[in-house]
Short mmCIF file of C-alpha atoms and ligand atoms in Angstrom, two decimals:
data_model
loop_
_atom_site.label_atom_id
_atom_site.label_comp_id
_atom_site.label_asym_id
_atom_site.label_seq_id
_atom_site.Cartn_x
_atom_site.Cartn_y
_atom_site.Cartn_z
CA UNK A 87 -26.82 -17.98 -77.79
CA UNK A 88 -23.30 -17.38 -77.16
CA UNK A 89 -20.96 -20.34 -75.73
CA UNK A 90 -19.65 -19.96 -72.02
CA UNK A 91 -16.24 -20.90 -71.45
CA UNK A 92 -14.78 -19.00 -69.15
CA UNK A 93 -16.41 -16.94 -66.31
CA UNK A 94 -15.37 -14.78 -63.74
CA UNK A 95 -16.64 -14.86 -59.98
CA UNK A 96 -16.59 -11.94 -57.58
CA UNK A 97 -18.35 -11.04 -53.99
CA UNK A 98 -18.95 -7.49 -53.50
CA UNK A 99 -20.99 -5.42 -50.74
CA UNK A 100 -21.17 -6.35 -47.22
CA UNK A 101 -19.43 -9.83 -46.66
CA UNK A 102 -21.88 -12.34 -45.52
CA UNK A 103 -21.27 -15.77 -44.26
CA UNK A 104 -21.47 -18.52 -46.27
CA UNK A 105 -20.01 -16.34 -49.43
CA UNK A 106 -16.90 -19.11 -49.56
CA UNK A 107 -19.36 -22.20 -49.67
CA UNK A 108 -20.97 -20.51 -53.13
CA UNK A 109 -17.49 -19.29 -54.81
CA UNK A 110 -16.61 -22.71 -54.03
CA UNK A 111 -19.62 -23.98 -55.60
CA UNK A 112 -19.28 -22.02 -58.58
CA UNK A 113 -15.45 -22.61 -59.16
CA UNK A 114 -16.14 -26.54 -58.91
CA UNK A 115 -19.68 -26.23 -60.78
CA UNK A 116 -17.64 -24.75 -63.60
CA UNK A 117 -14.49 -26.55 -63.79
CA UNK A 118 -17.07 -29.74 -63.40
CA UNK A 119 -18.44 -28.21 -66.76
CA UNK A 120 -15.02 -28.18 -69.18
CA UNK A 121 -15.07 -24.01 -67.94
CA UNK A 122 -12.05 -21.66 -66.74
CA UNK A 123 -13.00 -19.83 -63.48
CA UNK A 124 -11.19 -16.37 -62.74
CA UNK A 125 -11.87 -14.54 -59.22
CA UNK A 126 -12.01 -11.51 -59.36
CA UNK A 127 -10.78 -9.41 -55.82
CA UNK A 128 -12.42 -6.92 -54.08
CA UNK A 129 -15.63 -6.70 -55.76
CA UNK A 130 -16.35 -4.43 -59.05
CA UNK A 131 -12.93 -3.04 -58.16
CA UNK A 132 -11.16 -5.42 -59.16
CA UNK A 133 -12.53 -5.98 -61.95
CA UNK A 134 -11.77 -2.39 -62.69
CA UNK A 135 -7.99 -2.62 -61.94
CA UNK A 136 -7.24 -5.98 -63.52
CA UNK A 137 -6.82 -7.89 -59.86
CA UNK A 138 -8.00 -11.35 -61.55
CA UNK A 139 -6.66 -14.47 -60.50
CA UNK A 140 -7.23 -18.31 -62.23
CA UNK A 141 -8.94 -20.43 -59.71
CA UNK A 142 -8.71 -24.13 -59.99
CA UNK A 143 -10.82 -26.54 -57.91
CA UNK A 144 -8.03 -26.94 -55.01
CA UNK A 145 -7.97 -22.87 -54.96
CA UNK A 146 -11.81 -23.54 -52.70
CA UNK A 147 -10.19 -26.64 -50.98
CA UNK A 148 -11.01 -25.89 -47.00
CA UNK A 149 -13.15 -22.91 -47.08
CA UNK A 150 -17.01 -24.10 -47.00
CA UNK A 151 -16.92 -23.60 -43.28
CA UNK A 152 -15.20 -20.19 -43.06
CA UNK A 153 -16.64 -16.52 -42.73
CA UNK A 154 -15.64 -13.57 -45.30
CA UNK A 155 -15.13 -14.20 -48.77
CA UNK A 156 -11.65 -15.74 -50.05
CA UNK A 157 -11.94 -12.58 -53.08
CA UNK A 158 -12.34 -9.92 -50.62
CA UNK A 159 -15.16 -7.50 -51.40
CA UNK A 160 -15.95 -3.78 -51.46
CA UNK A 161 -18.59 -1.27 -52.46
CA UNK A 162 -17.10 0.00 -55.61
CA UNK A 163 -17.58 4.02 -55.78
CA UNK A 164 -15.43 3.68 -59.53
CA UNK A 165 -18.16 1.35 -61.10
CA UNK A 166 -21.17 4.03 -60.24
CA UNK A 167 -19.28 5.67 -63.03
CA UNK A 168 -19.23 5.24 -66.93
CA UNK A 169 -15.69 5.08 -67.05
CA UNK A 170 -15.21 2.92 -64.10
CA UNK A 171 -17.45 0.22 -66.13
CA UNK A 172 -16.03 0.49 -69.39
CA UNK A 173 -12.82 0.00 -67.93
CA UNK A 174 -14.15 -3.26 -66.40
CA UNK A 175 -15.75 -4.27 -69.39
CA UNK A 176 -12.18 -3.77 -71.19
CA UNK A 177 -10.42 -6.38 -68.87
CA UNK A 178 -13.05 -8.69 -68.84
CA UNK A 179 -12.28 -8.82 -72.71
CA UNK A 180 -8.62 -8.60 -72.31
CA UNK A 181 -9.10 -11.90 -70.09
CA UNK A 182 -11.33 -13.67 -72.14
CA UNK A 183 -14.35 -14.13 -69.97
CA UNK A 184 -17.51 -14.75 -71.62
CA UNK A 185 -20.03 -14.36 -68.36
CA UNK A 186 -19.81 -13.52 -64.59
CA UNK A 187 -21.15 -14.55 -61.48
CA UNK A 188 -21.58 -11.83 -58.82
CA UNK A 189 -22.37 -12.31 -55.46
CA UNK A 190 -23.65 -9.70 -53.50
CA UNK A 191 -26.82 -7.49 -52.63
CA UNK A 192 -29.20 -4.34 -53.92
CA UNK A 193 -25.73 -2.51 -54.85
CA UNK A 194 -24.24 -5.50 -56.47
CA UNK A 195 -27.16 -6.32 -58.63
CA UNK A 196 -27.78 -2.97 -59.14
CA UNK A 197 -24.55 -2.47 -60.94
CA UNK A 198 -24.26 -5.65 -62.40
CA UNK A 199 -28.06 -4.47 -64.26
CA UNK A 200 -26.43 -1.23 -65.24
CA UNK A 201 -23.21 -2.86 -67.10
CA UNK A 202 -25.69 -6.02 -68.90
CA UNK A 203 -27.92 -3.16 -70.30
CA UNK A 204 -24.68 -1.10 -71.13
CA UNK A 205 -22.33 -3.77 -72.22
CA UNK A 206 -25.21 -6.71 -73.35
CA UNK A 207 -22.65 -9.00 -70.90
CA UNK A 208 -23.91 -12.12 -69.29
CA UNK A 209 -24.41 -11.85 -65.57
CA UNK A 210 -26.01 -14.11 -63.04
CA UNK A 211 -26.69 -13.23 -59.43
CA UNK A 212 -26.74 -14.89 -56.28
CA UNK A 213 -28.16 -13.16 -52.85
CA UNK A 214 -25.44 -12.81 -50.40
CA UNK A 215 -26.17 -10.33 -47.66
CA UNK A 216 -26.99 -10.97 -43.86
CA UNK A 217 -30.72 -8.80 -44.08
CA UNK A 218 -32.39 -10.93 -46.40
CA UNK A 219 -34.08 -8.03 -48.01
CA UNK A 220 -34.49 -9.43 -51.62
CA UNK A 221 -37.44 -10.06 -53.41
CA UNK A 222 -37.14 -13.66 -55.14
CA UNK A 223 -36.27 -16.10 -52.60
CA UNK A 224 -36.82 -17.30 -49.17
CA UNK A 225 -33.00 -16.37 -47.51
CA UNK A 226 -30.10 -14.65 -48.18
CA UNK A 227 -26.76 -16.14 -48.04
CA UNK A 228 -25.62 -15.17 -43.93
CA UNK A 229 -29.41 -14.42 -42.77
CA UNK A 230 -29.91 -17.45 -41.12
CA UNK A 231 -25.80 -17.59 -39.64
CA UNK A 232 -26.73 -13.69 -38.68
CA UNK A 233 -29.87 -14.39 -36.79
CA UNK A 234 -27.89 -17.33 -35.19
CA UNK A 235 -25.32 -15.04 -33.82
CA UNK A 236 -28.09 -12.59 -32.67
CA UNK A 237 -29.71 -15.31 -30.78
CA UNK A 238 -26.69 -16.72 -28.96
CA UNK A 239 -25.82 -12.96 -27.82
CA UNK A 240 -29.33 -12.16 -26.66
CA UNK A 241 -29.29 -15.54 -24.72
CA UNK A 242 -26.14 -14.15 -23.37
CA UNK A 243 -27.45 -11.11 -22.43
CA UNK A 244 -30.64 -12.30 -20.71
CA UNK A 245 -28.17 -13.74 -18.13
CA UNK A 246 -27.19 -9.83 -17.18
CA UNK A 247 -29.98 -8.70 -17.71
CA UNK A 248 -32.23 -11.18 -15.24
CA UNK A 249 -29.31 -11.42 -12.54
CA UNK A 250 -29.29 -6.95 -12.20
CA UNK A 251 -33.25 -7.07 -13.21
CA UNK A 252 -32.28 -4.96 -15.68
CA UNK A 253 -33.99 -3.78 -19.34
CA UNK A 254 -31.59 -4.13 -22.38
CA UNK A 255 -32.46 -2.85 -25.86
CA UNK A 256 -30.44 -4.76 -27.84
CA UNK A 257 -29.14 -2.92 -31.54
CA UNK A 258 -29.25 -5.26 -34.94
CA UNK A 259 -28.11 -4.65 -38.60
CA UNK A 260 -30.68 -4.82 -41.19
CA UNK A 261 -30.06 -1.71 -43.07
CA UNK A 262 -33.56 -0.58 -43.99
CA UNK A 263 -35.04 -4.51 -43.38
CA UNK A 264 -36.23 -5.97 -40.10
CA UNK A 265 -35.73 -9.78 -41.17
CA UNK A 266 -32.82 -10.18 -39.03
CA UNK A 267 -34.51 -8.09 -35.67
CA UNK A 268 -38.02 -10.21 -36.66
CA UNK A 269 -36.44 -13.47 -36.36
CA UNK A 270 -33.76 -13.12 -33.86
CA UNK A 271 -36.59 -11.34 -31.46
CA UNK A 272 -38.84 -14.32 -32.02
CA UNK A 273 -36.29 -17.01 -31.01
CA UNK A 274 -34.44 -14.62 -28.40
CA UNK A 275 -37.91 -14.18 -26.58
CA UNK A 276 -37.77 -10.48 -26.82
CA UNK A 277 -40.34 -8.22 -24.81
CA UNK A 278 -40.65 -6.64 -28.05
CA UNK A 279 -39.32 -5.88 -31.27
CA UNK A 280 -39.19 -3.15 -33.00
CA UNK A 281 -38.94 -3.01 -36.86
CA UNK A 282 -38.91 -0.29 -40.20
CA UNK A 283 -41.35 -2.24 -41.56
CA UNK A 284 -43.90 -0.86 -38.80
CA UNK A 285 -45.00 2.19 -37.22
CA UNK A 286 -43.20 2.44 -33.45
CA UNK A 287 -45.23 3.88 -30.58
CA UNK A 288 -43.01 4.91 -27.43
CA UNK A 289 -46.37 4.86 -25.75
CA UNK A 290 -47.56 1.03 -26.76
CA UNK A 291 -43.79 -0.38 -25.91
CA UNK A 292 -44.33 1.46 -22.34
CA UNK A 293 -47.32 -0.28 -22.16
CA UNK A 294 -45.81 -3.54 -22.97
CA UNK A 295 -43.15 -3.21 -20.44
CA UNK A 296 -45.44 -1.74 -17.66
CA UNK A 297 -47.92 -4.80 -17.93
CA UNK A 298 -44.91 -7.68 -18.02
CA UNK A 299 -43.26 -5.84 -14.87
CA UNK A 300 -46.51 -5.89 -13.08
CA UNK A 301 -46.41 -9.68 -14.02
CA UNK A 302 -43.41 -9.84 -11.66
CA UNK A 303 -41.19 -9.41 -14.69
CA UNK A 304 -37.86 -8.71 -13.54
CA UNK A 305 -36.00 -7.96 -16.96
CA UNK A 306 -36.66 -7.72 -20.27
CA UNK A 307 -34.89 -7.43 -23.93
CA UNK A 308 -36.06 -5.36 -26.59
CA UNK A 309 -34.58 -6.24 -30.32
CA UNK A 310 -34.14 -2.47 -32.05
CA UNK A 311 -33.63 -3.23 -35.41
CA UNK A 312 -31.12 -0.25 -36.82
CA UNK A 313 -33.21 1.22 -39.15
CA UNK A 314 -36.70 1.67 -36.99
CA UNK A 315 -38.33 5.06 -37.69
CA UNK A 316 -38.35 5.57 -33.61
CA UNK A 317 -34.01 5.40 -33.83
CA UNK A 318 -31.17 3.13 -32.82
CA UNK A 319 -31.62 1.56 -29.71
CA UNK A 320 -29.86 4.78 -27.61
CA UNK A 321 -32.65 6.98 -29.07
CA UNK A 322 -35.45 4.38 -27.72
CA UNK A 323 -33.98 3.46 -24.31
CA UNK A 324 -33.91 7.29 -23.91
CA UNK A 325 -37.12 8.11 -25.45
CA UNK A 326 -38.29 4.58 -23.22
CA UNK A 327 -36.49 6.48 -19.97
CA UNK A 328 -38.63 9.72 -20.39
CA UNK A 329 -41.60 8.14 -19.84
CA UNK A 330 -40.28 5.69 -17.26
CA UNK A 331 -37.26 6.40 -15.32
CA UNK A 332 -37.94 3.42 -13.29
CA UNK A 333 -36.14 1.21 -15.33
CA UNK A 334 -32.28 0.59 -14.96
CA UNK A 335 -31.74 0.29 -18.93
CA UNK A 336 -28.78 -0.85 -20.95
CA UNK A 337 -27.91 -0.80 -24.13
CA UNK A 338 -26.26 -2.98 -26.59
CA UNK A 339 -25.13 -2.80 -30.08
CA UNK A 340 -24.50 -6.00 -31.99
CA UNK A 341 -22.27 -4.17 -34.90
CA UNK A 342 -20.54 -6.46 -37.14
CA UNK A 343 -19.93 -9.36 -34.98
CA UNK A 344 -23.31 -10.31 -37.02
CA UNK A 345 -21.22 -9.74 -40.65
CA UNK A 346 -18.37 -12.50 -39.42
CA UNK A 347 -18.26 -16.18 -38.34
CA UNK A 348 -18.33 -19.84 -39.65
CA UNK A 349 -21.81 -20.06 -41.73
CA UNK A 350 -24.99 -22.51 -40.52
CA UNK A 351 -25.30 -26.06 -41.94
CA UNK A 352 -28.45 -24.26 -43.54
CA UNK A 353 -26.13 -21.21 -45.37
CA UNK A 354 -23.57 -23.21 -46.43
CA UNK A 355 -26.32 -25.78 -48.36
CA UNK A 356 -28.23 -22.53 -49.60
CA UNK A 357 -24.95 -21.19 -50.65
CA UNK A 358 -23.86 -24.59 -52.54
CA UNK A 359 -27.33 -24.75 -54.55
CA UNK A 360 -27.44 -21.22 -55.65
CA UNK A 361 -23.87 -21.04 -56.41
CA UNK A 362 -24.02 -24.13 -58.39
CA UNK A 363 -27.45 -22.83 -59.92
CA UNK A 364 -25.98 -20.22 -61.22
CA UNK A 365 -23.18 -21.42 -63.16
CA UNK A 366 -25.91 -23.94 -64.39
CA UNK A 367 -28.76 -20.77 -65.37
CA UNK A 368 -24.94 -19.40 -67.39
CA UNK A 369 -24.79 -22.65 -69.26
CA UNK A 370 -28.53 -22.87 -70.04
CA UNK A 371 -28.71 -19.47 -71.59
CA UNK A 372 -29.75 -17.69 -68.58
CA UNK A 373 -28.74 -14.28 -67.55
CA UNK A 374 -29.51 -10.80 -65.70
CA UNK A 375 -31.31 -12.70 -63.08
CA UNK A 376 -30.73 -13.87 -59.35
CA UNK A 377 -31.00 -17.40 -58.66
CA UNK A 378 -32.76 -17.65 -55.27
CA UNK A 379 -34.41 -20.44 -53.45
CA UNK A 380 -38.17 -20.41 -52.71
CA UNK A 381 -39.99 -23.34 -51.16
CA UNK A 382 -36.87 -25.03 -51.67
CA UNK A 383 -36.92 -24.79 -55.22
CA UNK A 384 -34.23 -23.05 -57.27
CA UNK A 385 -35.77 -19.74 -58.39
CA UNK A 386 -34.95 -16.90 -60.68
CA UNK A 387 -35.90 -13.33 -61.12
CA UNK A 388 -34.71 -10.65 -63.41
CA UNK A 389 -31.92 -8.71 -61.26
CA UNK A 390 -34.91 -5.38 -61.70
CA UNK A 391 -37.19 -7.32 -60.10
CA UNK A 392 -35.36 -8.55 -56.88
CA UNK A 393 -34.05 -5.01 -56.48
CA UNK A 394 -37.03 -2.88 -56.62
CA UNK A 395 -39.94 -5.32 -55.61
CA UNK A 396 -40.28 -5.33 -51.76
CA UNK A 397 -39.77 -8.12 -49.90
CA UNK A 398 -42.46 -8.46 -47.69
CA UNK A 399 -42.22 -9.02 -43.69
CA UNK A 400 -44.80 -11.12 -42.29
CA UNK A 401 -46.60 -9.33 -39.61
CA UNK A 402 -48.42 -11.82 -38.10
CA UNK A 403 -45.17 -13.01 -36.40
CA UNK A 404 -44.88 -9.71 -34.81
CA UNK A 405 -48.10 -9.78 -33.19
CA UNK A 406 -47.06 -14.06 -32.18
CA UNK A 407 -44.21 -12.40 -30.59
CA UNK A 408 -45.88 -10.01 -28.52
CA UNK A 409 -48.31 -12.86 -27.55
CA UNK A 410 -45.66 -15.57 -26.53
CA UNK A 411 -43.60 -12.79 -24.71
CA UNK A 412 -46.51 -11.61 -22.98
O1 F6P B 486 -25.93 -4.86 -45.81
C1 F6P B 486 -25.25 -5.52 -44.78
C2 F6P B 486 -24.96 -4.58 -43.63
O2 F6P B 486 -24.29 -5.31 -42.63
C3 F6P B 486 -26.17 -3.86 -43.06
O3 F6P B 486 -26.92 -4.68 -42.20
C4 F6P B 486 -25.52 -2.69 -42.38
O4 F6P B 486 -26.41 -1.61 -42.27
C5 F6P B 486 -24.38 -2.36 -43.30
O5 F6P B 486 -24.11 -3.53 -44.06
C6 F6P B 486 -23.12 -1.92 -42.61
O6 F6P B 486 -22.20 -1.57 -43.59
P1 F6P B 486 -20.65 -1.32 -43.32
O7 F6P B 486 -19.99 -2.66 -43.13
O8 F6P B 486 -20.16 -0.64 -44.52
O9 F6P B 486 -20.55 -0.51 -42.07
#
């Protein structure tokens, strides 16, 4: 087993909240551990163009409450390439680093399982991206701050909505995942919610609607989440319309107000742990895996696993939703 002395840390992908509270955790697991700790900027890119800096413990003084990532990130298009990695691999030589964190999602781990295969280089992962789509633990890093910023908009617009009696079908991120739609619609008290994970019937959410508004409902939100197989939420208030112009409908989409903001008490603890269980799974031998949390237990699965094994939604809580919203 080879010694780790000094590692590198980087964020790349979408930024999620609660990214600073686990570089900080790794820079201060590390130094706690006789190691050096380099960031590396702007994701894989940096690592490709040399933008490495030394990070010392008061480098992560003051950031375990802020949004974004103090490394900056991107979604390297140089790293999908050969060259792009060996070039990386060359200047994580150059610098002396014997092992990497990266923080990140499907794309990060993706790559980072490409270049350990490639370069036999130690990598550890932990899960920072607001859908929560990976396989091997409970939440992402930013799920839970995401799903709180869904919730405080929806509130928000339930006021509208109820004083114009109005319907609003309300647009959230998720990429191909419903996690953050699921949740957000459950504690939002949406009408309904509408997921990739399931079939949508036009037909079944008119039915929905019609039977709450004969209730004397006045308004009513629907949570779209962006990748449903029925469209964004302009395609379903439309395809919603044709069937029933009687509604006045709105429309909302959430966009990356989701991506920013000061990360939960809960992110920035699940973002300590699995930043400081990674540097530990470096030190122990460990590598080519993602540390997640599951049952509140420290977790880890090979980076092949959390990418391609689905993460399953539970759909029970769809049909609770419909139930309590009923
Ligand atoms: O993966 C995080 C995410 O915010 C998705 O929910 C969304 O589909 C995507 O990133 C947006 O990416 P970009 O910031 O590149 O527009």
């Amino acid at each position: 087993m080879n010694t780790v002395e000094k590692i590198g840390v980087l964020t790349s992908g979408g930024d999620s909240p609660g990214m600073n509270a686990c570089i900080r955790a790794v820079v201060r697991t590390g130094i706690y551990h006789g190691l050096e700790v380099f960031g590396i900027r702007n994701g894989y890119d940096g690592l490709i163009n040399n933008d490495i800096i030394k990070l010392e413990s008061s480098s992560v003084s003051n950031i375990i409450q802020r949004g974004g990532t103090i490394l900056k990130t991107a979604r390297s298009e140089e790293f999908i390439t050969k060259e792009g990695r060996q070039k990386a691999y060359n200047n994580l030589k150059k610098y002396g680093l014997d092992a990497m964190v990266v923080i990140g999602g499907n794309g990060t781990f993706t790559g980072a399982n490409i270049f350990i295969n490639e370069f036999d280089f130690p990598i550890m992962g932990a899960p920072g991206t607001i859908d929560n789509d990976l396989y091997g633990t409970d939440n992402t890093i930013g799920y839970d701050t995401a799903v709180n910023t869904v919730v405080d908009a929806v509130d928000k617009i339930r006021d509208t909505a109820d004083s114009h009696n109005r319907l609003f079908f309300i647009e959230v991120m998720g990429r191909d995942a419903g996690f953050i739609a699921l949740r957000s619609g459950i504690a939002g008290g949406a009408e309904d919610i509408l997921i990739p994970e399931t079939v949508t019937y036009i037909d079944e959410l008119v039915e929905i609607l019609e039977k709450g508004f004969r209730k004397n409902k006045k308004s009513g939100v629907i949570i779209v989440a962006e990748g449903d197989d029925a469209g964004g939420a302009f395609d379903v208030a439309r395809k919603v319309k044709e069937k029933c112009s009687g509604y006045d409908t709105r429309v909302t989409i959430l966009g990356h107000i989701q991506r920013g903001g000061s990360p939960t008490s809960f992110d920035r603890i699940l973002a300590s742990t699995m930043g400081y269980g990674a540097v530990k799974a470096l030190l122990e031998g460990r590598r080519g895996e993602m540390v997640g949390v599951i049952h509140r237990e420290l977790a880890y699965t090979p980076f092949e696993k959390a990418i391609k094994h689905h993460k399953e939604i539970k759909r029970e809580l769809l049909e609770m939703a419909r139930i309590l919203s009923s």
